[in-house]
PDB file of C-alpha atoms and ligand atoms in Angstrom:
ATOM      1  CA  GLN Q   1     -59.391  14.434 -16.682  1.00  0.00           C
ATOM      2  CA  ARG Q   2     -55.627  14.980 -15.640  1.00  0.00           C
ATOM      3  CA  GLY Q   3     -54.859  14.254 -18.152  1.00  0.00           C
ATOM      4  CA  PRO Q   4     -54.253  14.604 -21.425  1.00  0.00           C
ATOM      5  CA  VAL Q   5     -56.033  16.572 -22.613  1.00  0.00           C
ATOM      6  CA  GLU Q   6     -56.324  18.315 -25.950  1.00  0.00           C
ATOM      7  CA  VAL Q   7     -56.805  22.094 -25.641  1.00  0.00           C
ATOM      8  CA  GLY Q   8     -56.466  24.080 -29.053  1.00  0.00           C
ATOM      9  CA  GLY Q   9     -54.441  21.395 -30.858  1.00  0.00           C
ATOM     10  CA  VAL Q  10     -51.691  20.526 -28.002  1.00  0.00           C
ATOM     11  CA  THR Q  11     -51.728  17.149 -25.907  1.00  0.00           C
ATOM     12  CA  LEU Q  12     -51.602  18.933 -22.393  1.00  0.00           C
ATOM     13  CA  SER Q  13     -50.028  16.555 -19.623  1.00  0.00           C
ATOM     14  CA  ASN Q  14     -53.303  18.051 -17.668  1.00  0.00           C
ATOM     15  CA  HIS Q  15     -54.589  21.406 -17.610  1.00  0.00           C
ATOM     16  CA  LEU Q  16     -52.595  24.063 -16.142  1.00  0.00           C
ATOM     17  CA  ILE Q  17     -49.397  25.556 -18.286  1.00  0.00           C
ATOM     18  CA  LEU Q  18     -46.939  27.894 -17.373  1.00  0.00           C
ATOM     19  CA  ALA Q  19     -47.998  31.796 -19.184  1.00  0.00           C
ATOM     20  CA  ALA Q  20     -45.208  32.871 -20.621  1.00  0.00           C
ATOM     21  CA  GLY Q  21     -42.681  35.451 -19.834  1.00  0.00           C
ATOM     22  CA  VAL Q  22     -42.188  34.544 -16.211  1.00  0.00           C
ATOM     23  CA  LEU Q  23     -39.525  31.562 -15.954  1.00  0.00           C
ATOM     24  CA  GLY Q  24     -39.642  30.935 -19.988  1.00  0.00           C
ATOM     25  CA  THR Q  25     -36.114  32.341 -20.484  1.00  0.00           C
ATOM     26  CA  SER Q  26     -33.936  29.381 -20.620  1.00  0.00           C
ATOM     27  CA  GLY Q  27     -34.316  25.435 -21.852  1.00  0.00           C
ATOM     28  CA  SER Q  28     -33.682  24.793 -17.934  1.00  0.00           C
ATOM     29  CA  SER Q  29     -36.937  26.713 -16.368  1.00  0.00           C
ATOM     30  CA  LEU Q  30     -38.774  25.001 -18.753  1.00  0.00           C
ATOM     31  CA  ALA Q  31     -37.823  21.555 -18.136  1.00  0.00           C
ATOM     32  CA  ARG Q  32     -37.759  22.839 -14.768  1.00  0.00           C
ATOM     33  CA  MET Q  33     -41.699  23.977 -14.308  1.00  0.00           C
ATOM     34  CA  LEU Q  34     -42.742  20.325 -16.376  1.00  0.00           C
ATOM     35  CA  ARG Q  35     -40.440  18.573 -13.486  1.00  0.00           C
ATOM     36  CA  GLU Q  36     -42.510  20.262 -11.242  1.00  0.00           C
ATOM     37  CA  GLY Q  37     -45.988  19.858 -13.048  1.00  0.00           C
ATOM     38  CA  ALA Q  38     -46.621  21.990 -15.156  1.00  0.00           C
ATOM     39  CA  GLY Q  39     -48.855  20.806 -18.175  1.00  0.00           C
ATOM     40  CA  ALA Q  40     -47.452  22.146 -20.808  1.00  0.00           C
ATOM     41  CA  VAL Q  41     -45.163  25.282 -21.182  1.00  0.00           C
ATOM     42  CA  VAL Q  42     -44.455  28.857 -23.001  1.00  0.00           C
ATOM     43  CA  SER Q  43     -41.380  30.593 -23.608  1.00  0.00           C
ATOM     44  CA  LYS Q  44     -41.094  33.746 -23.510  1.00  0.00           C
ATOM     45  CA  SER Q  45     -41.240  35.455 -26.030  1.00  0.00           C
ATOM     46  CA  ILE Q  46     -39.149  35.950 -29.045  1.00  0.00           C
ATOM     47  CA  GLY Q  47     -38.471  38.790 -31.808  1.00  0.00           C
ATOM     48  CA  PRO Q  48     -37.038  39.576 -34.982  1.00  0.00           C
ATOM     49  CA  GLU Q  49     -34.428  40.749 -33.436  1.00  0.00           C
ATOM     50  CA  PRO Q  50     -32.487  40.396 -30.429  1.00  0.00           C
ATOM     51  CA  ARG Q  51     -33.452  43.004 -27.040  1.00  0.00           C
ATOM     52  CA  THR Q  52     -31.579  43.312 -24.234  1.00  0.00           C
ATOM     53  CA  GLY Q  53     -35.060  45.622 -23.303  1.00  0.00           C
ATOM     54  CA  HIS Q  54     -36.171  48.371 -20.645  1.00  0.00           C
ATOM     55  CA  ALA Q  55     -33.916  50.426 -19.040  1.00  0.00           C
ATOM     56  CA  GLY Q  56     -34.679  49.515 -15.271  1.00  0.00           C
ATOM     57  CA  PRO Q  57     -36.279  48.879 -12.550  1.00  0.00           C
ATOM     58  CA  CYS Q  58     -38.607  46.214 -15.585  1.00  0.00           C
ATOM     59  CA  LEU Q  59     -40.045  44.242 -12.643  1.00  0.00           C
ATOM     60  CA  VAL Q  60     -42.438  46.180  -8.904  1.00  0.00           C
ATOM     61  CA  VAL Q  61     -43.942  44.199  -6.836  1.00  0.00           C
ATOM     62  CA  LEU Q  62     -47.338  45.630  -6.107  1.00  0.00           C
ATOM     63  CA  GLU Q  63     -49.164  44.634  -2.573  1.00  0.00           C
ATOM     64  CA  ASP Q  64     -52.096  42.470  -5.527  1.00  0.00           C
ATOM     65  CA  GLY Q  65     -50.347  41.527  -8.425  1.00  0.00           C
ATOM     66  CA  VAL Q  66     -46.650  42.326 -10.625  1.00  0.00           C
ATOM     67  CA  LEU Q  67     -46.106  45.486 -12.627  1.00  0.00           C
ATOM     68  CA  ASN Q  68     -43.610  45.013 -15.471  1.00  0.00           C
ATOM     69  CA  ALA Q  69     -42.186  46.741 -18.143  1.00  0.00           C
ATOM     70  CA  MET Q  70     -39.109  44.098 -19.326  1.00  0.00           C
ATOM     71  CA  GLY Q  71     -40.159  45.568 -22.658  1.00  0.00           C
ATOM     72  CA  LEU Q  72     -39.630  42.523 -25.184  1.00  0.00           C
ATOM     73  CA  PRO Q  73     -35.821  40.860 -23.640  1.00  0.00           C
ATOM     74  CA  ASN Q  74     -34.842  37.994 -25.592  1.00  0.00           C
ATOM     75  CA  PRO Q  75     -32.663  36.479 -28.103  1.00  0.00           C
ATOM     76  CA  SER Q  76     -34.081  35.579 -31.189  1.00  0.00           C
ATOM     77  CA  HIS Q  77     -33.211  32.795 -33.887  1.00  0.00           C
ATOM     78  CA  GLU Q  78     -30.087  31.906 -31.034  1.00  0.00           C
ATOM     79  CA  PHE Q  79     -33.109  29.793 -28.566  1.00  0.00           C
ATOM     80  CA  LYS Q  80     -33.962  27.974 -30.780  1.00  0.00           C
ATOM     81  CA  GLU Q  81     -30.480  26.238 -28.726  1.00  0.00           C
ATOM     82  CA  GLU Q  82     -32.816  25.868 -25.724  1.00  0.00           C
ATOM     83  CA  LEU Q  83     -35.024  24.030 -26.877  1.00  0.00           C
ATOM     84  CA  LYS Q  84     -32.117  21.320 -28.266  1.00  0.00           C
ATOM     85  CA  PRO Q  85     -32.906  19.162 -24.846  1.00  0.00           C
ATOM     86  CA  LEU Q  86     -36.281  19.403 -24.229  1.00  0.00           C
ATOM     87  CA  GLU Q  87     -37.473  17.948 -28.400  1.00  0.00           C
ATOM     88  CA  GLY Q  88     -40.583  15.763 -27.557  1.00  0.00           C
ATOM     89  CA  GLU Q  89     -42.041  17.844 -24.309  1.00  0.00           C
ATOM     90  CA  PRO Q  90     -45.044  20.428 -24.786  1.00  0.00           C
ATOM     91  CA  VAL Q  91     -43.742  23.483 -25.172  1.00  0.00           C
ATOM     92  CA  ILE Q  92     -44.950  26.546 -26.929  1.00  0.00           C
ATOM     93  CA  ILE Q  93     -43.202  28.830 -28.651  1.00  0.00           C
ATOM     94  CA  SER Q  94     -44.439  33.314 -27.661  1.00  0.00           C
ATOM     95  CA  ILE Q  95     -43.132  35.030 -30.752  1.00  0.00           C
ATOM     96  CA  PHE Q  96     -44.467  38.182 -31.857  1.00  0.00           C
ATOM     97  CA  GLY Q  97     -43.139  40.913 -34.602  1.00  0.00           C
ATOM     98  CA  GLY Q  98     -43.919  43.767 -35.795  1.00  0.00           C
ATOM     99  CA  ASN Q  99     -45.497  42.768 -38.974  1.00  0.00           C
ATOM    100  CA  PRO Q 100     -47.204  39.375 -40.752  1.00  0.00           C
ATOM    101  CA  GLU Q 101     -43.461  39.019 -42.425  1.00  0.00           C
ATOM    102  CA  GLU Q 102     -41.893  39.353 -39.277  1.00  0.00           C
ATOM    103  CA  PHE Q 103     -44.759  37.039 -37.571  1.00  0.00           C
ATOM    104  CA  SER Q 104     -43.883  34.579 -40.031  1.00  0.00           C
ATOM    105  CA  GLU Q 105     -40.200  35.084 -40.317  1.00  0.00           C
ATOM    106  CA  VAL Q 106     -40.219  33.972 -36.314  1.00  0.00           C
ATOM    107  CA  ALA Q 107     -42.270  30.837 -36.536  1.00  0.00           C
ATOM    108  CA  SER Q 108     -40.169  29.633 -39.555  1.00  0.00           C
ATOM    109  CA  TRP Q 109     -37.151  29.450 -37.196  1.00  0.00           C
ATOM    110  CA  PHE Q 110     -39.545  26.801 -34.853  1.00  0.00           C
ATOM    111  CA  ALA Q 111     -41.279  25.141 -36.825  1.00  0.00           C
ATOM    112  CA  ASN Q 112     -39.925  21.865 -35.943  1.00  0.00           C
ATOM    113  CA  SER Q 113     -38.996  22.492 -32.304  1.00  0.00           C
ATOM    114  CA  ALA Q 114     -42.027  24.106 -31.662  1.00  0.00           C
ATOM    115  CA  THR Q 115     -44.892  22.326 -29.998  1.00  0.00           C
ATOM    116  CA  ALA Q 116     -47.440  25.049 -31.047  1.00  0.00           C
ATOM    117  CA  PHE Q 117     -47.093  28.960 -31.597  1.00  0.00           C
ATOM    118  CA  GLU Q 118     -48.576  31.467 -28.683  1.00  0.00           C
ATOM    119  CA  LEU Q 119     -49.174  34.855 -30.998  1.00  0.00           C
ATOM    120  CA  ASN Q 120     -47.945  37.940 -28.590  1.00  0.00           C
ATOM    121  CA  VAL Q 121     -50.157  40.530 -29.703  1.00  0.00           C
ATOM    122  CA  SER Q 122     -50.516  41.697 -26.543  1.00  0.00           C
ATOM    123  CA  CYS Q 123     -47.300  43.529 -25.182  1.00  0.00           C
ATOM    124  CA  PRO Q 124     -48.618  46.082 -23.389  1.00  0.00           C
ATOM    125  CA  HIS Q 125     -45.512  48.731 -23.208  1.00  0.00           C
ATOM    126  CA  ALA Q 126     -43.219  47.689 -26.609  1.00  0.00           C
ATOM    127  CA  SER Q 127     -44.170  50.329 -29.222  1.00  0.00           C
ATOM    128  CA  GLY Q 128     -44.104  48.796 -33.424  1.00  0.00           C
ATOM    129  CA  TYR Q 129     -44.967  45.427 -31.207  1.00  0.00           C
ATOM    130  CA  GLY Q 130     -47.945  44.255 -29.355  1.00  0.00           C
ATOM    131  CA  ALA Q 131     -50.842  46.257 -28.509  1.00  0.00           C
ATOM    132  CA  GLN Q 132     -50.213  47.805 -32.391  1.00  0.00           C
ATOM    133  CA  ILE Q 133     -50.896  44.299 -33.563  1.00  0.00           C
ATOM    134  CA  GLY Q 134     -53.145  43.832 -30.675  1.00  0.00           C
ATOM    135  CA  THR Q 135     -55.704  46.044 -31.116  1.00  0.00           C
ATOM    136  CA  ASN Q 136     -56.511  45.270 -34.438  1.00  0.00           C
ATOM    137  CA  PRO Q 137     -58.207  42.808 -35.754  1.00  0.00           C
ATOM    138  CA  ASP Q 138     -56.756  43.236 -39.458  1.00  0.00           C
ATOM    139  CA  LEU Q 139     -53.918  43.419 -38.677  1.00  0.00           C
ATOM    140  CA  VAL Q 140     -54.768  40.308 -35.688  1.00  0.00           C
ATOM    141  CA  GLN Q 141     -55.554  38.548 -38.331  1.00  0.00           C
ATOM    142  CA  ALA Q 142     -52.676  39.286 -41.442  1.00  0.00           C
ATOM    143  CA  CYS Q 143     -50.735  37.784 -38.403  1.00  0.00           C
ATOM    144  CA  THR Q 144     -52.428  34.906 -36.825  1.00  0.00           C
ATOM    145  CA  SER Q 145     -53.146  33.424 -40.701  1.00  0.00           C
ATOM    146  CA  ALA Q 146     -48.974  34.508 -42.043  1.00  0.00           C
ATOM    147  CA  VAL Q 147     -48.132  31.831 -39.553  1.00  0.00           C
ATOM    148  CA  ALA Q 148     -51.544  28.957 -39.170  1.00  0.00           C
ATOM    149  CA  ARG Q 149     -49.570  28.656 -42.386  1.00  0.00           C
ATOM    150  CA  PHE Q 150     -46.564  26.060 -40.196  1.00  0.00           C
ATOM    151  CA  ASN Q 151     -49.249  23.606 -39.984  1.00  0.00           C
ATOM    152  CA  LYS Q 152     -48.718  23.920 -36.187  1.00  0.00           C
ATOM    153  CA  PRO Q 153     -51.197  25.277 -33.752  1.00  0.00           C
ATOM    154  CA  VAL Q 154     -52.030  29.235 -33.238  1.00  0.00           C
ATOM    155  CA  TRP Q 155     -52.967  30.154 -29.493  1.00  0.00           C
ATOM    156  CA  VAL Q 156     -53.089  34.181 -30.422  1.00  0.00           C
ATOM    157  CA  LYS Q 157     -52.137  35.624 -27.042  1.00  0.00           C
ATOM    158  CA  LEU Q 158     -55.626  38.707 -26.265  1.00  0.00           C
ATOM    159  CA  THR Q 159     -55.146  41.975 -24.499  1.00  0.00           C
ATOM    160  CA  PRO Q 160     -57.670  43.223 -22.058  1.00  0.00           C
ATOM    161  CA  ASN Q 161     -56.105  47.023 -23.536  1.00  0.00           C
ATOM    162  CA  VAL Q 162     -59.515  47.375 -26.306  1.00  0.00           C
ATOM    163  CA  THR Q 163     -63.092  48.191 -25.895  1.00  0.00           C
ATOM    164  CA  ASP Q 164     -64.051  44.637 -27.044  1.00  0.00           C
ATOM    165  CA  ILE Q 165     -62.008  41.927 -27.152  1.00  0.00           C
ATOM    166  CA  THR Q 166     -64.373  39.749 -28.839  1.00  0.00           C
ATOM    167  CA  LEU Q 167     -63.909  41.539 -32.000  1.00  0.00           C
ATOM    168  CA  ILE Q 168     -60.058  40.099 -31.041  1.00  0.00           C
ATOM    169  CA  GLY Q 169     -60.412  36.985 -30.964  1.00  0.00           C
ATOM    170  CA  LYS Q 170     -63.103  36.330 -34.024  1.00  0.00           C
ATOM    171  CA  ALA Q 171     -60.033  37.983 -35.421  1.00  0.00           C
ATOM    172  CA  ALA Q 172     -57.793  35.183 -34.841  1.00  0.00           C
ATOM    173  CA  GLU Q 173     -60.321  32.398 -35.177  1.00  0.00           C
ATOM    174  CA  ASP Q 174     -60.857  34.197 -38.964  1.00  0.00           C
ATOM    175  CA  GLY Q 175     -56.685  33.290 -39.184  1.00  0.00           C
ATOM    176  CA  GLY Q 176     -57.302  30.443 -38.765  1.00  0.00           C
ATOM    177  CA  ALA Q 177     -56.266  29.866 -34.791  1.00  0.00           C
ATOM    178  CA  ASP Q 178     -56.144  27.008 -32.766  1.00  0.00           C
ATOM    179  CA  ALA Q 179     -57.356  29.057 -29.548  1.00  0.00           C
ATOM    180  CA  LEU Q 180     -57.297  32.214 -28.297  1.00  0.00           C
ATOM    181  CA  VAL Q 181     -55.335  32.864 -24.426  1.00  0.00           C
ATOM    182  CA  ALA Q 182     -56.354  35.875 -22.115  1.00  0.00           C
ATOM    183  CA  ILE Q 183     -55.094  37.639 -21.280  1.00  0.00           C
ATOM    184  CA  ASN Q 184     -51.807  39.678 -21.234  1.00  0.00           C
ATOM    185  CA  THR Q 185     -50.937  42.331 -19.600  1.00  0.00           C
ATOM    186  CA  VAL Q 186     -53.326  45.388 -18.052  1.00  0.00           C
ATOM    187  CA  ARG Q 187     -51.569  48.736 -19.209  1.00  0.00           C
ATOM    188  CA  ALA Q 188     -51.213  50.448 -15.644  1.00  0.00           C
ATOM    189  CA  MET Q 189     -48.636  52.656 -13.896  1.00  0.00           C
ATOM    190  CA  ARG Q 190     -47.550  54.008 -10.233  1.00  0.00           C
ATOM    191  CA  ILE Q 191     -45.182  56.848  -9.177  1.00  0.00           C
ATOM    192  CA  SER Q 192     -42.942  56.677  -6.323  1.00  0.00           C
ATOM    193  CA  LEU Q 193     -44.291  59.040  -4.156  1.00  0.00           C
ATOM    194  CA  GLU Q 194     -40.186  59.741  -2.383  1.00  0.00           C
ATOM    195  CA  ALA Q 195     -38.928  59.890  -6.135  1.00  0.00           C
ATOM    196  CA  LYS Q 196     -42.010  61.775  -7.740  1.00  0.00           C
ATOM    197  CA  ARG Q 197     -41.851  59.301 -10.235  1.00  0.00           C
ATOM    198  CA  PRO Q 198     -42.734  57.087 -12.098  1.00  0.00           C
ATOM    199  CA  VAL Q 199     -41.466  53.450 -10.212  1.00  0.00           C
ATOM    200  CA  LEU Q 200     -41.081  51.892 -14.293  1.00  0.00           C
ATOM    201  CA  GLY Q 201     -37.968  52.473 -15.890  1.00  0.00           C
ATOM    202  CA  ASN Q 202     -40.404  52.643 -19.367  1.00  0.00           C
ATOM    203  CA  ARG Q 203     -42.969  54.705 -17.119  1.00  0.00           C
ATOM    204  CA  PHE Q 204     -45.877  52.672 -18.547  1.00  0.00           C
ATOM    205  CA  GLY Q 205     -46.046  48.841 -17.994  1.00  0.00           C
ATOM    206  CA  GLY Q 206     -48.770  45.529 -18.003  1.00  0.00           C
ATOM    207  CA  LEU Q 207     -49.726  44.415 -14.833  1.00  0.00           C
ATOM    208  CA  SER Q 208     -50.183  41.119 -13.408  1.00  0.00           C
ATOM    209  CA  GLY Q 209     -50.880  38.582 -10.116  1.00  0.00           C
ATOM    210  CA  LYS Q 210     -54.084  38.496  -8.181  1.00  0.00           C
ATOM    211  CA  ALA Q 211     -55.227  42.418  -9.546  1.00  0.00           C
ATOM    212  CA  ILE Q 212     -55.820  41.354 -12.486  1.00  0.00           C
ATOM    213  CA  PHE Q 213     -58.263  38.081 -12.125  1.00  0.00           C
ATOM    214  CA  PRO Q 214     -61.855  39.646 -11.884  1.00  0.00           C
ATOM    215  CA  ILE Q 215     -59.950  41.642 -15.429  1.00  0.00           C
ATOM    216  CA  ALA Q 216     -59.195  37.876 -17.230  1.00  0.00           C
ATOM    217  CA  ILE Q 217     -62.601  36.236 -16.078  1.00  0.00           C
ATOM    218  CA  ARG Q 218     -65.032  38.750 -17.834  1.00  0.00           C
ATOM    219  CA  CYS Q 219     -62.616  38.202 -20.806  1.00  0.00           C
ATOM    220  CA  VAL Q 220     -62.184  35.157 -20.847  1.00  0.00           C
ATOM    221  CA  TYR Q 221     -66.673  34.894 -20.370  1.00  0.00           C
ATOM    222  CA  GLU Q 222     -66.824  37.647 -23.040  1.00  0.00           C
ATOM    223  CA  LEU Q 223     -65.276  35.637 -26.103  1.00  0.00           C
ATOM    224  CA  TYR Q 224     -66.299  31.753 -24.821  1.00  0.00           C
ATOM    225  CA  GLU Q 225     -69.685  33.547 -25.976  1.00  0.00           C
ATOM    226  CA  SER Q 226     -68.700  35.004 -28.794  1.00  0.00           C
ATOM    227  CA  CYS Q 227     -66.138  32.744 -30.442  1.00  0.00           C
ATOM    228  CA  ASN Q 228     -65.574  29.291 -31.558  1.00  0.00           C
ATOM    229  CA  ILE Q 229     -62.338  27.994 -30.486  1.00  0.00           C
ATOM    230  CA  PRO Q 230     -61.512  27.119 -27.313  1.00  0.00           C
ATOM    231  CA  VAL Q 231     -59.980  29.934 -24.662  1.00  0.00           C
ATOM    232  CA  ILE Q 232     -57.271  29.195 -22.526  1.00  0.00           C
ATOM    233  CA  GLY Q 233     -57.705  31.363 -19.235  1.00  0.00           C
ATOM    234  CA  CYS Q 234     -54.846  33.963 -17.789  1.00  0.00           C
ATOM    235  CA  GLY Q 235     -54.174  37.011 -15.318  1.00  0.00           C
ATOM    236  CA  GLY Q 236     -54.204  36.451 -11.270  1.00  0.00           C
ATOM    237  CA  ILE Q 237     -54.665  32.120 -11.497  1.00  0.00           C
ATOM    238  CA  SER Q 238     -52.678  31.551  -7.779  1.00  0.00           C
ATOM    239  CA  SER Q 239     -55.214  29.093  -6.470  1.00  0.00           C
ATOM    240  CA  ALA Q 240     -57.794  25.902  -7.473  1.00  0.00           C
ATOM    241  CA  ASP Q 241     -60.714  27.827  -6.677  1.00  0.00           C
ATOM    242  CA  ASP Q 242     -59.972  30.811  -8.601  1.00  0.00           C
ATOM    243  CA  VAL Q 243     -58.625  27.934 -11.920  1.00  0.00           C
ATOM    244  CA  VAL Q 244     -62.569  26.407 -11.328  1.00  0.00           C
ATOM    245  CA  GLU Q 245     -63.884  29.682 -11.723  1.00  0.00           C
ATOM    246  CA  MET Q 246     -62.632  30.892 -14.453  1.00  0.00           C
ATOM    247  CA  MET Q 247     -63.516  27.164 -16.524  1.00  0.00           C
ATOM    248  CA  MET Q 248     -66.597  27.858 -14.971  1.00  0.00           C
ATOM    249  CA  ALA Q 249     -66.193  31.100 -17.416  1.00  0.00           C
ATOM    250  CA  GLY Q 250     -65.627  29.054 -19.880  1.00  0.00           C
ATOM    251  CA  ALA Q 251     -61.849  27.913 -19.749  1.00  0.00           C
ATOM    252  CA  SER Q 252     -60.347  25.003 -21.350  1.00  0.00           C
ATOM    253  CA  ALA Q 253     -57.455  25.260 -20.101  1.00  0.00           C
ATOM    254  CA  VAL Q 254     -55.429  27.749 -17.828  1.00  0.00           C
ATOM    255  CA  GLU Q 255     -52.117  29.621 -17.961  1.00  0.00           C
ATOM    256  CA  ILE Q 256     -49.938  30.377 -14.064  1.00  0.00           C
ATOM    257  CA  GLY Q 257     -47.587  32.766 -14.278  1.00  0.00           C
ATOM    258  CA  SER Q 258     -47.648  35.958 -11.169  1.00  0.00           C
ATOM    259  CA  ALA Q 259     -48.112  33.085  -8.511  1.00  0.00           C
ATOM    260  CA  LEU Q 260     -45.443  31.083  -9.357  1.00  0.00           C
ATOM    261  CA  ARG Q 261     -42.863  33.209  -7.930  1.00  0.00           C
ATOM    262  CA  GLY Q 262     -41.732  32.467  -5.007  1.00  0.00           C
ATOM    263  CA  ASN Q 263     -43.639  28.928  -5.288  1.00  0.00           C
ATOM    264  CA  PRO Q 264     -42.488  27.005  -8.271  1.00  0.00           C
ATOM    265  CA  GLY Q 265     -44.348  24.404  -6.184  1.00  0.00           C
ATOM    266  CA  LEU Q 266     -47.613  26.226  -7.445  1.00  0.00           C
ATOM    267  CA  PHE Q 267     -48.216  23.551 -10.880  1.00  0.00           C
ATOM    268  CA  ARG Q 268     -48.256  19.838  -7.997  1.00  0.00           C
ATOM    269  CA  GLU Q 269     -49.937  21.913  -5.282  1.00  0.00           C
ATOM    270  CA  ILE Q 270     -53.340  23.172  -7.740  1.00  0.00           C
ATOM    271  CA  SER Q 271     -53.422  19.719  -9.617  1.00  0.00           C
ATOM    272  CA  SER Q 272     -53.493  17.795  -5.893  1.00  0.00           C
ATOM    273  CA  ALA Q 273     -57.078  20.832  -5.546  1.00  0.00           C
ATOM    274  CA  LEU Q 274     -58.348  20.402  -8.611  1.00  0.00           C
ATOM    275  CA  TYR Q 275     -58.569  16.633  -9.004  1.00  0.00           C
ATOM    276  CA  ASP Q 276     -59.883  14.042  -7.522  1.00  0.00           C
ATOM    277  CA  ASP Q 277     -59.163  10.816  -6.688  1.00  0.00           C
ATOM    278  CA  ASN Q 278     -59.193   9.511 -10.321  1.00  0.00           C
ATOM    279  CA  GLY Q 279     -57.647  12.884 -11.353  1.00  0.00           C
ATOM    280  CA  PHE Q 280     -61.576  13.855 -13.186  1.00  0.00           C
ATOM    281  CA  LEU Q 281     -61.717  17.107 -12.602  1.00  0.00           C
ATOM    282  CA  PRO Q 282     -65.909  18.665 -11.215  1.00  0.00           C
ATOM    283  CA  LYS Q 283     -68.523  17.644 -14.025  1.00  0.00           C
ATOM    284  CA  GLU Q 284     -68.877  19.824 -16.568  1.00  0.00           C
ATOM    285  CA  ILE Q 285     -67.337  22.928 -14.959  1.00  0.00           C
ATOM    286  CA  ILE Q 286     -66.517  24.441 -18.521  1.00  0.00           C
ATOM    287  CA  GLY Q 287     -68.730  26.734 -19.622  1.00  0.00           C
ATOM    288  CA  CYS Q 288     -71.646  26.093 -16.961  1.00  0.00           C
ATOM    289  CA  ALA Q 289     -71.484  30.196 -15.768  1.00  0.00           C
ATOM    290  CA  HIS Q 290     -73.322  30.163 -18.916  1.00  0.00           C
ATOM    291  CA  GLU Q 291     -76.502  28.294 -18.379  1.00  0.00           C
TER     292      GLU Q 291
HETATM  293  O1  RRO G   1     -41.362  41.632 -22.227  1.00  0.00           O
HETATM  294  C1  RRO G   1     -42.301  42.145 -21.954  1.00  0.00           C
HETATM  295  O2  RRO G   1     -42.228  43.957 -21.200  1.00  0.00           O
HETATM  296  C2  RRO G   1     -43.910  42.763 -21.474  1.00  0.00           C
HETATM  297  C3  RRO G   1     -44.599  41.259 -22.290  1.00  0.00           C
HETATM  298 BR1  RRO G   1     -42.934  40.596 -24.099  1.00  0.00          BR
HETATM  299  C4  RRO G   1     -45.585  41.184 -22.664  1.00  0.00           C
HETATM  300  O3  RRO G   1     -46.655  40.860 -23.551  1.00  0.00           O
HETATM  301  N1  RRO G   1     -46.204  41.754 -22.241  1.00  0.00           N
HETATM  302  C5  RRO G   1     -45.788  41.741 -20.097  1.00  0.00           C
HETATM  303  O4  RRO G   1     -46.879  41.967 -19.211  1.00  0.00           O
HETATM  304  N2  RRO G   1     -44.009  42.917 -20.720  1.00  0.00           N
END
């Protein structure tokens, strides 16, 4: 059904969600994506201190994807101001911290304004944050339960940069997560032949876009088999066929990011191809590839 649908404690007006990072830095860009047909929106990740991010180049567009090392730029608690015009809208606040106490502090600032939280334990290139937490099941569980006590739905966004993503998914579930989001970007780098140095200022970064779609499908498939909470698919989705494939792997909804670059009308485009005339999805596709 086109909507409303309930996934991970959140009522979505359709299955297509704006992914964190892309177009989520201001209230006005989040509002625009809702107007463009997103079923819900996720903010750029907000942390315990304001950050300006890494020195550039921070983002390089490749043939089949996007390489970024933004460096978690965010206005910290000041982001609250951006949310005032969005009251009542489905806005999921992505948050990060270096330990459970920091996750809890950041969550407390948005406990009244957020529809739900998405815990970013998966940034592939930020020292002290992200992967250091997201590769450690005990820390993932502790950060999740620290935020779960605010009585808002908690989604946990996982990194693909681990040997067994299901161990991390189960830890988030044990911590009280309402849904898993898979995947954040894949740790990657490119080197410029002319400059003879890495193309990103930070040297390493995260790869998103079409290139990582098969990795995301594999991760969603594995999580669907191993965990008992909904999985939200993210990573390289750019068409209705991609959404259907992600749902066959086990996704209850999807997040879209890189493909929106230069195509803000994509939510409507995908919706009109995905749903039938009565607003329904192809029947019983979620998880059907497991039968
Ligand atoms: O800001 C970033 O550099 C960044 C983050 Br927080 C993340 O979670 N994933 C990513 O690819 N980049």
